[in-house]
């Protein structure tokens, strides 16, 4: 599929932390105990795409001051923090 696995050194997983957090949320919020919803790989793929869109554009995050990731990054690009 053209996906390259992250190959961080052992004991140095800080670069993987954000993605591990995202995949944990994706699996717990849309997959675990809901596997029956997906009857084909295409349905699962579409559900993952929809979840990513929801996560970036609608899901409010308290650590982002109550904003969605998209709103937070748009705000940050307009008002850079120094």
Short mmCIF file of N, CA, C and O in Angstrom, two decimals:
data_model
loop_
_atom_site.label_atom_id
_atom_site.label_comp_id
_atom_site.label_asym_id
_atom_site.label_seq_id
_atom_site.Cartn_x
_atom_site.Cartn_y
_atom_site.Cartn_z
N UNK A 1 0.81 -1.20 0.00
CA UNK A 1 0.00 0.00 0.00
C UNK A 1 0.85 1.26 0.00
O UNK A 1 0.32 2.35 0.04
N UNK A 2 2.16 1.17 0.02
CA UNK A 2 3.02 2.34 0.00
C UNK A 2 3.20 3.01 1.35
O UNK A 2 3.63 4.14 1.43
N UNK A 3 2.87 2.31 2.43
CA UNK A 3 3.00 2.87 3.77
C UNK A 3 4.35 2.45 4.35
O UNK A 3 4.74 1.30 4.26
N UNK A 4 5.06 3.42 4.91
CA UNK A 4 6.36 3.14 5.52
C UNK A 4 6.21 3.18 7.03
O UNK A 4 5.71 4.16 7.58
N UNK A 5 6.63 2.13 7.69
CA UNK A 5 6.56 2.06 9.14
C UNK A 5 7.59 2.99 9.77
O UNK A 5 8.69 3.13 9.26
N UNK A 6 7.19 3.62 10.86
CA UNK A 6 8.13 4.46 11.61
C UNK A 6 9.20 3.56 12.21
O UNK A 6 8.91 2.50 12.74
N UNK A 7 10.42 4.00 12.15
CA UNK A 7 11.54 3.18 12.63
C UNK A 7 12.35 3.95 13.66
O UNK A 7 13.54 4.10 13.54
N UNK A 8 11.70 4.49 14.69
CA UNK A 8 12.47 5.20 15.71
C UNK A 8 13.31 4.23 16.51
O UNK A 8 13.01 3.06 16.60
N UNK A 9 14.36 4.80 17.06
CA UNK A 9 15.24 3.96 17.88
C UNK A 9 14.51 3.49 19.13
O UNK A 9 13.61 4.15 19.63
N UNK A 10 14.92 2.36 19.62
CA UNK A 10 14.33 1.80 20.83
C UNK A 10 14.49 2.80 21.98
O UNK A 10 15.57 3.36 22.17
N UNK A 11 13.40 3.01 22.70
CA UNK A 11 13.44 3.92 23.84
C UNK A 11 13.28 5.38 23.46
O UNK A 11 13.38 6.24 24.30
N UNK A 12 13.08 5.67 22.18
CA UNK A 12 12.94 7.05 21.73
C UNK A 12 11.65 7.18 20.92
O UNK A 12 11.69 7.39 19.73
N UNK A 13 10.52 7.04 21.58
CA UNK A 13 9.26 7.01 20.85
C UNK A 13 8.51 8.33 20.89
O UNK A 13 7.34 8.38 20.55
N UNK A 14 9.17 9.41 21.26
CA UNK A 14 8.47 10.70 21.33
C UNK A 14 7.89 11.09 19.98
O UNK A 14 6.82 11.69 19.92
N UNK A 15 8.56 10.76 18.89
CA UNK A 15 8.05 11.12 17.58
C UNK A 15 6.81 10.30 17.21
O UNK A 15 6.04 10.69 16.35
N UNK A 16 6.60 9.16 17.86
CA UNK A 16 5.45 8.33 17.57
C UNK A 16 4.26 8.61 18.48
O UNK A 16 3.15 8.15 18.21
N UNK A 17 4.44 9.38 19.52
CA UNK A 17 3.41 9.59 20.52
C UNK A 17 2.12 10.16 19.98
O UNK A 17 1.03 9.70 20.33
N UNK A 18 2.21 11.16 19.12
CA UNK A 18 0.99 11.77 18.59
C UNK A 18 0.20 10.79 17.74
O UNK A 18 -1.02 10.71 17.84
N UNK A 19 0.89 10.03 16.91
CA UNK A 19 0.18 9.07 16.06
C UNK A 19 -0.37 7.92 16.88
O UNK A 19 -1.47 7.43 16.61
N UNK A 20 0.36 7.48 17.89
CA UNK A 20 -0.15 6.41 18.74
C UNK A 20 -1.42 6.87 19.46
O UNK A 20 -2.38 6.11 19.57
N UNK A 21 -1.44 8.12 19.92
CA UNK A 21 -2.63 8.67 20.57
C UNK A 21 -3.79 8.72 19.58
O UNK A 21 -4.91 8.31 19.92
N UNK A 22 -3.54 9.18 18.37
CA UNK A 22 -4.60 9.25 17.37
C UNK A 22 -5.15 7.87 17.04
O UNK A 22 -6.36 7.67 17.02
N UNK A 23 -4.28 6.88 16.80
CA UNK A 23 -4.75 5.54 16.45
C UNK A 23 -5.49 4.88 17.62
O UNK A 23 -6.46 4.15 17.42
N UNK A 24 -5.08 5.17 18.84
CA UNK A 24 -5.80 4.66 20.01
C UNK A 24 -7.23 5.21 20.01
O UNK A 24 -8.19 4.47 20.18
N UNK A 25 -7.37 6.51 19.80
CA UNK A 25 -8.70 7.12 19.78
C UNK A 25 -9.54 6.58 18.62
O UNK A 25 -10.71 6.26 18.80
N UNK A 26 -8.94 6.47 17.46
CA UNK A 26 -9.66 5.95 16.30
C UNK A 26 -10.20 4.55 16.59
O UNK A 26 -11.37 4.28 16.37
N UNK A 27 -9.36 3.69 17.10
CA UNK A 27 -9.79 2.31 17.37
C UNK A 27 -10.86 2.24 18.47
O UNK A 27 -11.82 1.50 18.33
N UNK A 28 -10.69 3.02 19.53
CA UNK A 28 -11.66 2.93 20.62
C UNK A 28 -12.98 3.62 20.29
O UNK A 28 -14.03 3.18 20.74
N UNK A 29 -12.93 4.71 19.52
CA UNK A 29 -14.16 5.45 19.24
C UNK A 29 -14.95 4.91 18.05
O UNK A 29 -16.15 5.11 17.99
N UNK A 30 -14.30 4.26 17.09
CA UNK A 30 -15.06 3.85 15.92
C UNK A 30 -14.91 2.39 15.54
O UNK A 30 -15.57 1.95 14.61
N UNK A 31 -14.11 1.62 16.26
CA UNK A 31 -13.90 0.25 15.81
C UNK A 31 -14.20 -0.81 16.88
O UNK A 31 -15.03 -1.67 16.66
N UNK A 32 -13.53 -0.74 18.03
CA UNK A 32 -13.71 -1.78 19.04
C UNK A 32 -15.17 -1.92 19.42
O UNK A 32 -15.86 -0.94 19.67
N UNK A 33 -15.65 -3.15 19.45
CA UNK A 33 -17.04 -3.51 19.75
C UNK A 33 -18.01 -3.00 18.69
O UNK A 33 -19.21 -3.00 18.89
N UNK A 34 -17.49 -2.59 17.55
CA UNK A 34 -18.33 -2.13 16.45
C UNK A 34 -17.91 -2.76 15.12
O UNK A 34 -18.32 -2.31 14.06
N UNK A 35 -17.08 -3.79 15.19
CA UNK A 35 -16.56 -4.41 13.99
C UNK A 35 -17.66 -4.89 13.06
O UNK A 35 -17.50 -4.92 11.84
N UNK A 36 -18.80 -5.25 13.63
CA UNK A 36 -19.92 -5.78 12.86
C UNK A 36 -20.46 -4.77 11.84
O UNK A 36 -21.11 -5.14 10.88
N UNK A 37 -20.18 -3.49 12.03
CA UNK A 37 -20.68 -2.45 11.14
C UNK A 37 -20.04 -2.51 9.75
O UNK A 37 -20.62 -2.02 8.78
N UNK A 38 -18.84 -3.05 9.67
CA UNK A 38 -18.06 -2.97 8.44
C UNK A 38 -18.09 -4.32 7.73
O UNK A 38 -17.52 -5.29 8.20
N UNK A 39 -18.77 -4.35 6.60
CA UNK A 39 -18.95 -5.60 5.86
C UNK A 39 -17.92 -5.79 4.76
O UNK A 39 -17.87 -6.86 4.15
N UNK A 40 -17.11 -4.77 4.52
CA UNK A 40 -16.07 -4.88 3.49
C UNK A 40 -14.94 -3.92 3.83
O UNK A 40 -15.09 -3.00 4.66
N UNK A 41 -13.82 -4.13 3.18
CA UNK A 41 -12.67 -3.25 3.37
C UNK A 41 -13.00 -1.84 2.91
O UNK A 41 -12.58 -0.86 3.52
N UNK A 42 -13.81 -1.72 1.87
CA UNK A 42 -14.20 -0.40 1.37
C UNK A 42 -15.02 0.36 2.41
O UNK A 42 -14.84 1.56 2.59
N UNK A 43 -15.93 -0.32 3.09
CA UNK A 43 -16.72 0.32 4.13
C UNK A 43 -15.84 0.79 5.29
O UNK A 43 -16.02 1.89 5.82
N UNK A 44 -14.89 -0.04 5.68
CA UNK A 44 -13.96 0.34 6.76
C UNK A 44 -13.10 1.52 6.33
O UNK A 44 -12.92 2.47 7.09
N UNK A 45 -12.60 1.48 5.10
CA UNK A 45 -11.77 2.57 4.58
C UNK A 45 -12.56 3.88 4.58
O UNK A 45 -12.05 4.93 5.01
N UNK A 46 -13.80 3.84 4.13
CA UNK A 46 -14.64 5.04 4.11
C UNK A 46 -14.90 5.54 5.52
O UNK A 46 -14.86 6.74 5.79
N UNK A 47 -15.15 4.64 6.45
CA UNK A 47 -15.39 5.02 7.85
C UNK A 47 -14.16 5.68 8.45
O UNK A 47 -14.27 6.66 9.20
N UNK A 48 -12.98 5.18 8.13
CA UNK A 48 -11.74 5.79 8.64
C UNK A 48 -11.56 7.18 8.06
O UNK A 48 -11.21 8.13 8.78
N UNK A 49 -11.82 7.36 6.77
CA UNK A 49 -11.73 8.69 6.15
C UNK A 49 -12.69 9.66 6.83
O UNK A 49 -12.33 10.81 7.11
N UNK A 50 -13.91 9.21 7.09
CA UNK A 50 -14.89 10.06 7.75
C UNK A 50 -14.48 10.40 9.17
O UNK A 50 -14.68 11.52 9.64
N UNK A 51 -13.87 9.43 9.87
CA UNK A 51 -13.41 9.69 11.24
C UNK A 51 -12.28 10.73 11.23
O UNK A 51 -12.26 11.63 12.08
N UNK A 52 -11.36 10.63 10.29
CA UNK A 52 -10.26 11.60 10.22
C UNK A 52 -10.81 12.99 9.97
O UNK A 52 -10.36 13.97 10.60
N UNK A 53 -11.80 13.10 9.09
CA UNK A 53 -12.42 14.40 8.84
C UNK A 53 -13.11 14.91 10.11
O UNK A 53 -12.96 16.08 10.49
N UNK A 54 -13.85 14.04 10.78
CA UNK A 54 -14.51 14.41 12.04
C UNK A 54 -13.46 14.85 13.08
O UNK A 54 -13.62 15.88 13.74
N UNK A 55 -12.40 14.08 13.21
CA UNK A 55 -11.37 14.35 14.21
C UNK A 55 -10.74 15.73 13.98
O UNK A 55 -10.51 16.48 14.92
N UNK A 56 -10.46 16.06 12.73
CA UNK A 56 -9.80 17.33 12.41
C UNK A 56 -10.73 18.53 12.40
O UNK A 56 -10.31 19.64 12.72
N UNK A 57 -11.99 18.32 12.00
CA UNK A 57 -12.86 19.47 11.75
C UNK A 57 -14.00 19.65 12.75
O UNK A 57 -14.60 20.72 12.79
N UNK A 58 -14.34 18.63 13.53
CA UNK A 58 -15.49 18.74 14.42
C UNK A 58 -15.20 18.40 15.88
O UNK A 58 -15.85 18.93 16.77
N UNK A 59 -14.28 17.50 16.13
CA UNK A 59 -14.03 17.00 17.48
C UNK A 59 -13.29 18.05 18.30
O UNK A 59 -12.15 18.38 18.03
N UNK A 60 -13.95 18.56 19.31
CA UNK A 60 -13.36 19.59 20.17
C UNK A 60 -12.38 18.93 21.14
O UNK A 60 -12.67 17.89 21.72
N UNK A 61 -11.22 19.54 21.31
CA UNK A 61 -10.18 19.03 22.19
C UNK A 61 -9.94 20.02 23.31
O UNK A 61 -9.66 21.19 23.06
N UNK A 62 -10.05 19.58 24.55
CA UNK A 62 -9.86 20.48 25.69
C UNK A 62 -8.42 21.01 25.73
O UNK A 62 -8.21 22.17 26.09
N UNK A 63 -7.45 20.19 25.35
CA UNK A 63 -6.06 20.68 25.41
C UNK A 63 -5.75 21.67 24.29
O UNK A 63 -4.69 22.27 24.28
N UNK A 64 -6.69 21.85 23.35
CA UNK A 64 -6.54 22.87 22.31
C UNK A 64 -7.47 24.05 22.60
O UNK A 64 -7.95 24.72 21.70
N UNK A 65 -7.73 24.27 23.88
CA UNK A 65 -8.54 25.39 24.36
C UNK A 65 -9.97 25.35 23.82
O UNK A 65 -10.55 26.37 23.48
N UNK A 66 -10.53 24.14 23.71
CA UNK A 66 -11.91 23.99 23.27
C UNK A 66 -12.13 24.14 21.78
O UNK A 66 -13.26 24.31 21.33
N UNK A 67 -11.05 24.08 21.01
CA UNK A 67 -11.14 24.20 19.56
C UNK A 67 -10.94 22.85 18.90
O UNK A 67 -10.43 21.92 19.51
N UNK A 68 -11.34 22.75 17.65
CA UNK A 68 -11.01 21.57 16.86
C UNK A 68 -9.56 21.72 16.41
O UNK A 68 -9.03 22.84 16.39
N UNK A 69 -8.89 20.64 16.01
CA UNK A 69 -7.52 20.78 15.51
C UNK A 69 -7.41 21.78 14.35
O UNK A 69 -6.49 22.59 14.30
N UNK A 70 -8.37 21.74 13.43
CA UNK A 70 -8.34 22.66 12.29
C UNK A 70 -8.45 24.12 12.76
O UNK A 70 -7.70 24.98 12.30
N UNK A 71 -9.38 24.39 13.67
CA UNK A 71 -9.53 25.75 14.20
C UNK A 71 -8.27 26.20 14.93
O UNK A 71 -7.83 27.34 14.78
N UNK A 72 -7.69 25.30 15.70
CA UNK A 72 -6.48 25.63 16.46
C UNK A 72 -5.34 25.99 15.53
O UNK A 72 -4.66 26.99 15.73
N UNK A 73 -5.11 25.19 14.50
CA UNK A 73 -4.00 25.47 13.58
C UNK A 73 -4.26 26.70 12.74
O UNK A 73 -3.34 27.45 12.44
N UNK A 74 -5.51 26.93 12.36
CA UNK A 74 -5.83 28.16 11.63
C UNK A 74 -5.58 29.38 12.50
O UNK A 74 -5.04 30.38 12.03
N UNK A 75 -5.97 29.30 13.76
CA UNK A 75 -5.73 30.39 14.70
C UNK A 75 -4.23 30.59 14.91
O UNK A 75 -3.76 31.72 14.95
N UNK A 76 -3.51 29.51 15.03
CA UNK A 76 -2.06 29.60 15.26
C UNK A 76 -1.36 30.23 14.06
O UNK A 76 -0.38 30.97 14.23
N UNK A 77 -1.84 29.95 12.85
CA UNK A 77 -1.19 30.53 11.67
C UNK A 77 -1.50 32.01 11.53
O UNK A 77 -0.71 32.77 10.97
N UNK A 78 -2.64 32.47 12.09
CA UNK A 78 -2.99 33.87 12.04
C UNK A 78 -2.30 34.63 13.17
O UNK A 78 -1.79 35.73 13.00
N UNK A 79 -2.28 34.02 14.36
CA UNK A 79 -1.71 34.65 15.56
C UNK A 79 -0.56 33.79 16.09
O UNK A 79 -0.75 33.04 17.04
N UNK A 80 0.60 33.87 15.47
CA UNK A 80 1.70 33.02 15.94
C UNK A 80 2.08 33.33 17.39
O UNK A 80 2.02 34.47 17.82
N UNK A 81 2.44 32.28 18.10
CA UNK A 81 2.85 32.40 19.50
C UNK A 81 4.37 32.48 19.54
O UNK A 81 5.05 31.60 19.01
N UNK A 82 4.91 33.51 20.18
CA UNK A 82 6.37 33.66 20.27
C UNK A 82 6.80 33.58 21.71
O UNK A 82 6.19 33.95 22.60
#
